Tab-separated table of C-alpha atoms in Angstrom:
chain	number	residue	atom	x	y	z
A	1	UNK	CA	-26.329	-28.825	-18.748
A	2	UNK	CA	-27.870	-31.621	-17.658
A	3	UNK	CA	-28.032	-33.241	-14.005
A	4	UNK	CA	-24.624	-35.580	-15.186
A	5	UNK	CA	-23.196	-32.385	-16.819
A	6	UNK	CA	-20.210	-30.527	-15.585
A	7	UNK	CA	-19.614	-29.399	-11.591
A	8	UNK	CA	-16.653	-27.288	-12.174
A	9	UNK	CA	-15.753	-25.442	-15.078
A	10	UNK	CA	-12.887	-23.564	-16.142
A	11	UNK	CA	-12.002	-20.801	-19.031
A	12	UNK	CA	-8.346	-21.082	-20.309
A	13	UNK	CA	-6.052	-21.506	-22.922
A	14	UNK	CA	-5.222	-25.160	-23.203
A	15	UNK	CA	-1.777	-25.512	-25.019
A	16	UNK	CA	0.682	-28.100	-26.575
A	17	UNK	CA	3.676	-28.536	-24.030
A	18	UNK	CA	6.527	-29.686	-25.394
A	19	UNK	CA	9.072	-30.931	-22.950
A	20	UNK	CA	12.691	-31.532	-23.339
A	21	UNK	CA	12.867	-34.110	-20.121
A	22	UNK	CA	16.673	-33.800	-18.646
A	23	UNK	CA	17.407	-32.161	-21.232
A	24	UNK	CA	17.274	-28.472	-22.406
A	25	UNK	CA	15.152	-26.872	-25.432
A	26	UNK	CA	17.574	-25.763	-27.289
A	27	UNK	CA	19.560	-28.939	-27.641
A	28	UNK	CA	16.860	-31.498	-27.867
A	29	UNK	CA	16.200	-33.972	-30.486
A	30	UNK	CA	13.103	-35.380	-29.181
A	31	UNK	CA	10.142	-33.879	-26.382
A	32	UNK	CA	7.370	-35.483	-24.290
A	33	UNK	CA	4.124	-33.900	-25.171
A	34	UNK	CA	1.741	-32.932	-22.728
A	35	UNK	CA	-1.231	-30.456	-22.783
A	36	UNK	CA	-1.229	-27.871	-20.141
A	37	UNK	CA	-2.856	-24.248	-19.442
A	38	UNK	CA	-3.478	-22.696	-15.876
A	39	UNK	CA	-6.808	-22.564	-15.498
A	40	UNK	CA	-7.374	-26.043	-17.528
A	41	UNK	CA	-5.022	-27.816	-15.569
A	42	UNK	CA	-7.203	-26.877	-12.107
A	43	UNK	CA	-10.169	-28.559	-13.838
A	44	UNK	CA	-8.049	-31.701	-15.124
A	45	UNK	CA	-7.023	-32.018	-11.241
A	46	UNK	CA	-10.184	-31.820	-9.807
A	47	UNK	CA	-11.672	-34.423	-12.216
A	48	UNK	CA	-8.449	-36.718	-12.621
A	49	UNK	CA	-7.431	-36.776	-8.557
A	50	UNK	CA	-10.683	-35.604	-7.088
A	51	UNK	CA	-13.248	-37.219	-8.835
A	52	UNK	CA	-15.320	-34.394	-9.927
A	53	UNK	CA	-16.900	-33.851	-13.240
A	54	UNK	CA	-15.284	-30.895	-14.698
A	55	UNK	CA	-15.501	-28.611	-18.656
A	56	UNK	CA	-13.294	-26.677	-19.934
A	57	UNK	CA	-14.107	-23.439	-21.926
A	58	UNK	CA	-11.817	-22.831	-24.677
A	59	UNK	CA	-11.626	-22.101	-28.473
A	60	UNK	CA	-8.850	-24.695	-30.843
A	61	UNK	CA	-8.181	-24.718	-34.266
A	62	UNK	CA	-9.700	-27.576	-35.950
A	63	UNK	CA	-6.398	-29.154	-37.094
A	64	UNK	CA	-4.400	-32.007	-36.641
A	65	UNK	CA	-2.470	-29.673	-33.373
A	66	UNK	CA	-5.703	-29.117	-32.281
A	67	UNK	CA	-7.289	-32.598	-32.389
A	68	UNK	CA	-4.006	-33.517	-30.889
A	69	UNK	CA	-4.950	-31.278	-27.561
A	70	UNK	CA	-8.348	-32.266	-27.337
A	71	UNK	CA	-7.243	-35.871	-27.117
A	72	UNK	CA	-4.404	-35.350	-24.387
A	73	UNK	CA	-7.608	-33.306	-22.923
A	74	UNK	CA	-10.121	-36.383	-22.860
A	75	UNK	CA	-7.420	-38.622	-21.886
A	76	UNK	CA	-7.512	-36.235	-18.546
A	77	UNK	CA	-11.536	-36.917	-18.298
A	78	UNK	CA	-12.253	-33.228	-19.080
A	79	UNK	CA	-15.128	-32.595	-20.786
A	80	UNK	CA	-14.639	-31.270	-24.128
A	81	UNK	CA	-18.252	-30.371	-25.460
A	82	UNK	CA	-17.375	-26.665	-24.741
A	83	UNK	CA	-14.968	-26.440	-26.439
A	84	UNK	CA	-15.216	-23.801	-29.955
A	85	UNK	CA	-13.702	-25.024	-32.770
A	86	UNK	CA	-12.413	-22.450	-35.391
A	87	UNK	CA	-11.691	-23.272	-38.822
A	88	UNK	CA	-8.168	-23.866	-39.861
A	89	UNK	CA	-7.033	-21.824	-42.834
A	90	UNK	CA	-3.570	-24.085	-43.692
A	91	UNK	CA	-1.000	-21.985	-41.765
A	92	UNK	CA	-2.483	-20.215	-39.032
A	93	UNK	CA	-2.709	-16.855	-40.415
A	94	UNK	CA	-6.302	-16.497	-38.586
A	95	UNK	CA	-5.718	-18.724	-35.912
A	96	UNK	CA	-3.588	-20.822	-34.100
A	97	UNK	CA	-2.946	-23.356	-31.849
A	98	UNK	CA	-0.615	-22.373	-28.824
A	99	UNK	CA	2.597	-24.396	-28.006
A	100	UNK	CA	4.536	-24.222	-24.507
A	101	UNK	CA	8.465	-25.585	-24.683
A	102	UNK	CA	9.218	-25.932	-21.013
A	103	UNK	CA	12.809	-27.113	-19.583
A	104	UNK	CA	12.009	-28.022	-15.893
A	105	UNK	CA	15.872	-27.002	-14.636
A	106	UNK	CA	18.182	-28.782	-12.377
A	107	UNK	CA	20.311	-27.131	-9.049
A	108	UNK	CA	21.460	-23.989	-10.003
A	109	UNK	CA	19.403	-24.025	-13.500
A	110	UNK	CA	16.098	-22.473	-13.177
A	111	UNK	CA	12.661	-23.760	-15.128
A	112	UNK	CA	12.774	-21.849	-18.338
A	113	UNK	CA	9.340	-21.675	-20.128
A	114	UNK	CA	9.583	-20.270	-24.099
A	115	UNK	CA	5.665	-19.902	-25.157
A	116	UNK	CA	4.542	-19.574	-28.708
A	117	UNK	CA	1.040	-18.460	-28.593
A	118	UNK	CA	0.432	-15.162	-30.022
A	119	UNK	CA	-2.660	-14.876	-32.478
A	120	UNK	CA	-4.327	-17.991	-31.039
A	121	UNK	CA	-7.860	-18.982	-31.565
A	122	UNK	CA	-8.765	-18.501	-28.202
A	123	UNK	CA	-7.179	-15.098	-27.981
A	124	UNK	CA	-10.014	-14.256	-30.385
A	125	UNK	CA	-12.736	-15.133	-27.798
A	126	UNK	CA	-15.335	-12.266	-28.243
A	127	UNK	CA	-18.325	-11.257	-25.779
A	128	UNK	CA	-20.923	-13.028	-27.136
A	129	UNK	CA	-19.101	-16.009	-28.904
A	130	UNK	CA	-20.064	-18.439	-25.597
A	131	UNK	CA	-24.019	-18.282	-24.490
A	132	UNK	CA	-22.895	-18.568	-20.588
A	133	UNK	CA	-26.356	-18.586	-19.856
A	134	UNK	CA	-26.651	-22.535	-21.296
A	135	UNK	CA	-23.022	-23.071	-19.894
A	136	UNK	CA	-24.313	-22.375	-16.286
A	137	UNK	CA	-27.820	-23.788	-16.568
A	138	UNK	CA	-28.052	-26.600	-14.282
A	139	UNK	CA	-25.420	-28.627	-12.150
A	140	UNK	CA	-22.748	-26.158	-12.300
A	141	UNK	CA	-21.445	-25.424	-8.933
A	142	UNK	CA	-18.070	-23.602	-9.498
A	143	UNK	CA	-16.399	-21.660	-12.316
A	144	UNK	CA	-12.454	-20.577	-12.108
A	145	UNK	CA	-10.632	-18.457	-14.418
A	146	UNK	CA	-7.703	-16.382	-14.596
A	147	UNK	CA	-4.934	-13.720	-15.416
A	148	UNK	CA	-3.527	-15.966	-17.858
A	149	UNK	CA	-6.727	-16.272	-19.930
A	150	UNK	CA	-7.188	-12.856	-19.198
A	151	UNK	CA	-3.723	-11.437	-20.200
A	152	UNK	CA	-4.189	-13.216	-24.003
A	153	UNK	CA	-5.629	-10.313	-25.482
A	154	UNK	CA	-8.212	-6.922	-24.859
A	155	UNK	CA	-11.211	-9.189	-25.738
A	156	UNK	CA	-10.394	-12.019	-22.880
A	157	UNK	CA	-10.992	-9.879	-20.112
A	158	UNK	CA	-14.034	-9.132	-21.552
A	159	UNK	CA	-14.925	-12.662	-21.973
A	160	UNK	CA	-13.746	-13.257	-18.582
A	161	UNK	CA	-15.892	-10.682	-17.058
A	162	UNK	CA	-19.091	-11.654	-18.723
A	163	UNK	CA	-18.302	-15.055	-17.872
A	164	UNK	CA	-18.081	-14.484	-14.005
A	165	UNK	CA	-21.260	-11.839	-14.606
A	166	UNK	CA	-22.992	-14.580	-15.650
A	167	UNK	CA	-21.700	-17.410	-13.390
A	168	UNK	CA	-23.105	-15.068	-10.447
A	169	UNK	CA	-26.721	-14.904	-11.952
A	170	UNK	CA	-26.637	-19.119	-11.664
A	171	UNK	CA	-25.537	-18.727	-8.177
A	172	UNK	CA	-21.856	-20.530	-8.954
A	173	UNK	CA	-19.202	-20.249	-6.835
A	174	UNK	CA	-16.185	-18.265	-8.969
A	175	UNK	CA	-12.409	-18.188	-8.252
A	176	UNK	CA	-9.663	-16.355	-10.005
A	177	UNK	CA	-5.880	-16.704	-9.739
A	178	UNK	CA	-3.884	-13.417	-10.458
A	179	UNK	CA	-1.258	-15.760	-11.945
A	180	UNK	CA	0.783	-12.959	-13.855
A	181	UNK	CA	2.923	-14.028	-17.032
A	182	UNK	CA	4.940	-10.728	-17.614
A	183	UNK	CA	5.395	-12.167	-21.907
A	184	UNK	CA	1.816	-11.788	-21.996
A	185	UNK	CA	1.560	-7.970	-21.191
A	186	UNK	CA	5.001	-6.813	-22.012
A	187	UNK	CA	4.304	-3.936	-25.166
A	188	UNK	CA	0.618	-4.099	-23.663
A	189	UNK	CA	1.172	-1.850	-20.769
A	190	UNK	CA	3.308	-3.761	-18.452
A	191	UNK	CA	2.058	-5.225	-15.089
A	192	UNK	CA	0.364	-1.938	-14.423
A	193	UNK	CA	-2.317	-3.043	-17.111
A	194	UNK	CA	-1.967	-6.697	-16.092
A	195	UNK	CA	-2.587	-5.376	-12.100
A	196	UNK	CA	-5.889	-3.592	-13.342
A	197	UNK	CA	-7.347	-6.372	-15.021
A	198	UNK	CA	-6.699	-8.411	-12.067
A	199	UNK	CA	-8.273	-5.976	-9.810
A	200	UNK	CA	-11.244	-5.681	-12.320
A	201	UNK	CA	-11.577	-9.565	-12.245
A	202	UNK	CA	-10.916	-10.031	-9.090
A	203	UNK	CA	-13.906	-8.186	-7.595
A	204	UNK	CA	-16.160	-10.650	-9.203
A	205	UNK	CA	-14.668	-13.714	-7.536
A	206	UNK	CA	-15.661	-15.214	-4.675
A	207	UNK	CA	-12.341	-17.164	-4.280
A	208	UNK	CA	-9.264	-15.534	-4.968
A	209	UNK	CA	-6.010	-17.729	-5.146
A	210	UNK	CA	-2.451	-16.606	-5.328
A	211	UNK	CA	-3.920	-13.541	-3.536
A	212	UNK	CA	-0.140	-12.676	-2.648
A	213	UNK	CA	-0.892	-11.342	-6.605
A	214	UNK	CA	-2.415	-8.741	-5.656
A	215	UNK	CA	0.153	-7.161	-3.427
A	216	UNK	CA	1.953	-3.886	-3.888
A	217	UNK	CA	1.408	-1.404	-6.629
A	218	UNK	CA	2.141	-4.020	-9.394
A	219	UNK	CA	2.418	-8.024	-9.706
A	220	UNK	CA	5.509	-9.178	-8.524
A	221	UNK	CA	6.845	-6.633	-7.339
A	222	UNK	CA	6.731	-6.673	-3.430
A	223	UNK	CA	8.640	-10.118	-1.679
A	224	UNK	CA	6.088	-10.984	1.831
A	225	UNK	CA	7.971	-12.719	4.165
A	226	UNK	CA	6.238	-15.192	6.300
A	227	UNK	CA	5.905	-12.685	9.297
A	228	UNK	CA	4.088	-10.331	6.809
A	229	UNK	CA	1.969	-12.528	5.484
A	230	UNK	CA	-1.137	-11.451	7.603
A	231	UNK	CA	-0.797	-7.867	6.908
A	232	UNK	CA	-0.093	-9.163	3.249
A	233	UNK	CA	-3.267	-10.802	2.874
A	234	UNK	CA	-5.671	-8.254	5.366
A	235	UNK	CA	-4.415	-5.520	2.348
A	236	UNK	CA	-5.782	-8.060	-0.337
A	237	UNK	CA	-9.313	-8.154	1.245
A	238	UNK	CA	-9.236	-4.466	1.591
A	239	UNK	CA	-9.163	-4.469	-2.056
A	240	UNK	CA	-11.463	-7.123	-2.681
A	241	UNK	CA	-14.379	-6.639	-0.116
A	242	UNK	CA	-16.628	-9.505	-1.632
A	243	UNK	CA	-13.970	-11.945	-1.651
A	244	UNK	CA	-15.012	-15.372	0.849
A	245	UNK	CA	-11.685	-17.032	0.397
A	246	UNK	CA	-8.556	-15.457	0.064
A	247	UNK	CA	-5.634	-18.155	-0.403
A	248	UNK	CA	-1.701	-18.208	-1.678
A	249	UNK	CA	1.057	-21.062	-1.527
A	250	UNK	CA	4.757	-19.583	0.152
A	251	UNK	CA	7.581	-20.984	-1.947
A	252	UNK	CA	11.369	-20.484	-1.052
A	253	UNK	CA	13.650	-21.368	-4.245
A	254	UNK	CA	17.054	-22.505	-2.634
A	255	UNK	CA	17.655	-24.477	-6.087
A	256	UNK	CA	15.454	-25.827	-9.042
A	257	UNK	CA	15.156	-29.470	-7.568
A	258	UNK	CA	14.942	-28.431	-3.668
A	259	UNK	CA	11.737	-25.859	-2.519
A	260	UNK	CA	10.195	-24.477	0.738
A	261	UNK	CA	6.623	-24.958	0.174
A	262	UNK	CA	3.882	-24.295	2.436
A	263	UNK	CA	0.437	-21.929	2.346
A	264	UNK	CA	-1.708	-19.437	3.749
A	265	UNK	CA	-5.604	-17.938	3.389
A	266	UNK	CA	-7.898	-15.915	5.005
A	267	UNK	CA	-11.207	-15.510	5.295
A	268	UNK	CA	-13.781	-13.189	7.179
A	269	UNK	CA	-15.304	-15.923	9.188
A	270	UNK	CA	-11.897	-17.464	10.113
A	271	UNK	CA	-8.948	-14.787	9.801
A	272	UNK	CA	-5.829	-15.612	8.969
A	273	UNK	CA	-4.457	-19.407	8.816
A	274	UNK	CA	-1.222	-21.055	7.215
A	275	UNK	CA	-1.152	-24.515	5.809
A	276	UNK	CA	1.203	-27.225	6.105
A	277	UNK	CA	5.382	-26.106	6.162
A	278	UNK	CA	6.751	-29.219	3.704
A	279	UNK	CA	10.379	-27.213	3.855
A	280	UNK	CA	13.179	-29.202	1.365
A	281	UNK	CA	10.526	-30.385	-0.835
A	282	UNK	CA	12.250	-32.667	-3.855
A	283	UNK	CA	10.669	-31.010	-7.320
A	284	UNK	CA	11.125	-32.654	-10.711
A	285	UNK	CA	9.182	-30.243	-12.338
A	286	UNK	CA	7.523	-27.725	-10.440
A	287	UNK	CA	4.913	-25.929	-13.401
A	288	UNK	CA	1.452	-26.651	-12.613
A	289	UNK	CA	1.831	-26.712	-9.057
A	290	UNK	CA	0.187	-23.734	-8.018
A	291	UNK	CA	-3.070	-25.354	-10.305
A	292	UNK	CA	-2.825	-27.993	-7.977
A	293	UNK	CA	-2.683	-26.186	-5.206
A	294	UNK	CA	-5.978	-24.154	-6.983
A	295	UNK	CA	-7.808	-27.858	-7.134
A	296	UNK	CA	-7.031	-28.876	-3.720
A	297	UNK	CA	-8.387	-26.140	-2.011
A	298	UNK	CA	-11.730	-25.826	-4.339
A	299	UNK	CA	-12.343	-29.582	-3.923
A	300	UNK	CA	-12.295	-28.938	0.025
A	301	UNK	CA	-14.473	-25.844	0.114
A	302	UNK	CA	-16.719	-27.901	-2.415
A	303	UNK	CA	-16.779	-30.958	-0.188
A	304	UNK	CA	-17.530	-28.619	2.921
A	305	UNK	CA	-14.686	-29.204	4.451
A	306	UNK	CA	-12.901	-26.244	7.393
A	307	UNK	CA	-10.486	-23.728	5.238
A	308	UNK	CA	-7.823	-25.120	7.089
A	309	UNK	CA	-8.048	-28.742	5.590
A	310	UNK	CA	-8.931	-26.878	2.328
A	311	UNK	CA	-5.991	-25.262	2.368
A	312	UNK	CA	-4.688	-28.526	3.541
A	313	UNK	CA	-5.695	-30.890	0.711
A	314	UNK	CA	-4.545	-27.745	-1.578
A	315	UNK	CA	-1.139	-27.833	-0.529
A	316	UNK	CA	-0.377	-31.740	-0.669
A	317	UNK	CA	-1.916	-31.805	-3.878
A	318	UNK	CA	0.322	-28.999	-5.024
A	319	UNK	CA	3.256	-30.654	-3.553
A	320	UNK	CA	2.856	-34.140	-5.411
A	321	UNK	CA	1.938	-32.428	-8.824
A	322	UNK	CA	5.346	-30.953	-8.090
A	323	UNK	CA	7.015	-35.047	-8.380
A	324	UNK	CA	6.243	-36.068	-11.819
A	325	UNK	CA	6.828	-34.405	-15.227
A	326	UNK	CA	4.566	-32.093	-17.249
A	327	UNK	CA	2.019	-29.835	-15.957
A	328	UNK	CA	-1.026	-32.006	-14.959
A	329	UNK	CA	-1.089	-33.988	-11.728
A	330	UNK	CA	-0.593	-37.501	-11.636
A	331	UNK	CA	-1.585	-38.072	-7.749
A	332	UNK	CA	-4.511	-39.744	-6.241
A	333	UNK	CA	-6.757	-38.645	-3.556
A	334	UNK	CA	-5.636	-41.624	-1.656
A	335	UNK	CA	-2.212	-40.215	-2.025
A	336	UNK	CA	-3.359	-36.598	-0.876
A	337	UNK	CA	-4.812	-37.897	2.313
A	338	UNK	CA	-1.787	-40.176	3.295
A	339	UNK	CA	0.503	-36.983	2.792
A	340	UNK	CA	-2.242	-34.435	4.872
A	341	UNK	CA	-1.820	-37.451	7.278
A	342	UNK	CA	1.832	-37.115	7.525
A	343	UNK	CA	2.763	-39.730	5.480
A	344	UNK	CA	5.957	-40.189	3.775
A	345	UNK	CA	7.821	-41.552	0.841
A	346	UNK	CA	8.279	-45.045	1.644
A	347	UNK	CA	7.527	-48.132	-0.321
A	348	UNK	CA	4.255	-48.803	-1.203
A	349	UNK	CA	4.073	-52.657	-2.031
């Protein structure tokens, strides 16, 4: 990479969302399309609100679907130079491209996500397939990754691991979100598998978010209330004692359109700290939020900033990614800081 070359870079799955607006998926005539993908989507906010330059690492089949995604990709300013193209057989019996139909719910009606993404081309990632020694050469300064990416098949953790191996030996900063999807490891040993790989992964990062992952004997499973929240996260870096950063967002469902959202992290230097309480938070769609949250807090401990206005900028940007449709955020940093400020949701004009 060269001196103008990416500063953050991600490895993910970057899928075709389809999205049924008001409506429901299995009633709709027509869908928005968006891309989306949970460690992509950190990278498209941190270049699209925050201003950095960002890559994403991924593999597409080189199809119309796929040429499709890598557009909605550069329209978000991500690089795409890193991204491995396989060759497209007519009908995806090698390879696919993923698709995401995602309802976003209303009061009493939950988000319902129905993924289509088995036997994709980046679910055939290999060790060896990406020379993460170029990748990292110069310029780099963070990489994040994930359970998702991790959870697509037995040769992504792999990938994953080499990948943070070798973002280590350039001196880059690595995060990893937990970020558990129980289709991906269900006939795949369950979320005791899925808790393994985390904890596997995990070690390697230097910035763990959605630590709250890592909780209990498997993902999910234990409910922290906000009283146990510093025992919660003092077990996490018991587990993880390399980890820097150790960060989560809180969120209280009362209905699909109405959350509780606020956030905590620890680290050695500064112990426990929570971030701001935004209780009876309005949500039009709330997927992609926690990525926001993920880009928030890396652009403050990139910037130098204290963890608490990390954590700060994190959970603002979280919040507004949760006010307009599809999983990418549509905020500005202007925006950010006027909310960390206390602003509100008054005209504009």
């Amino acid at each position: 990479m060269t001196a103008h070359g990416p500063e953050v870079i991600a490895l993910g799955e970057v899928m075709l969302r389809f999205d049924p607006g008001e409506g429901r998926i299995r009633t709709a005539r027509s869908f928005q399309v968006w891309e989306g993908g949970g460690e992509y989507n950190v990278v498209r906010g941190l270049r699209r609100c925050f201003g950095l330059r960002t890559a994403v690492v991924t593999a597409l089949v080189d199809n119309a679907v796929g040429r499709l995604v890598e557009d909605l990709v550069l329209q978000g300013g991500v690089d795409t130079t890193l991204i491995r193209w396989t060759p497209d057989d007519g009908i995806g019996r090698a390879a696919r491209n993923g698709l995401n139909f995602v309802e976003r719910g209303f009061g009493i009606r939950g988000a319902l996500g129905a993924s289509d993404r088995a036997h994709t081309a980046v679910s055939r990632l290999r060790p060896g397939d990406i020379d993460w020694d170029a990748v990292f050469a110069g310029g780099v300064r963070w990489f994040h990754t994930g359970g998702i990416f991790a959870g697509l098949s037995d040769t992504t953790v792999e990938v994953a691991e080499e990948a943070m191996a070798a973002a280590h030996r350039h001196g880059v900063t690595v995060s990893y979100d937990p970020n558990y999807r129980p289709s991906l490891w269900a006939g795949r040993g369950g979320a005791d598998r899925a808790r393994a790989t985390d904890l596997r992964l995990a070690r390697h990062a230097d910035v763990v978010v959605g630590a709250l992952g890592l909780v209990g004997k498997r993902p999910g499973e234990d409910r922290v209330s906000a009283a146990g929240l510093p025992d919660a996260l003092a077990e996490v870096a018991c587990l993880l004692p390399a980890a820097k950063v150790l960060a989560t967002t809180l969120r209280e469902v009362p209905s699909a359109g109405l959350n509780d959202w606020s956030s905590a992290a620890w680290s050695p230097g500064t112990g426990f700290v929570t971030g701001s309480d935004m209780s009876g938070l309005h949500v039009l769609d709330r997927i992609g939020s926690g990525d926001g949250f993920a880009a928030g807090l890396i652009y403050g401990l990139l910037t130098g900033t204290s963890l608490q206005r990390a954590l700060a900028y994190g959970t603002a940007h979280g919040a507004l990614t949760m006010t307009t449709p599809g999983d990418v955020s549509m905020a500005s940093l202007p925006e950010v800081e006027a909310l960390m400020a206390g602003g509100s949701a008054h005209v504009t004009r």
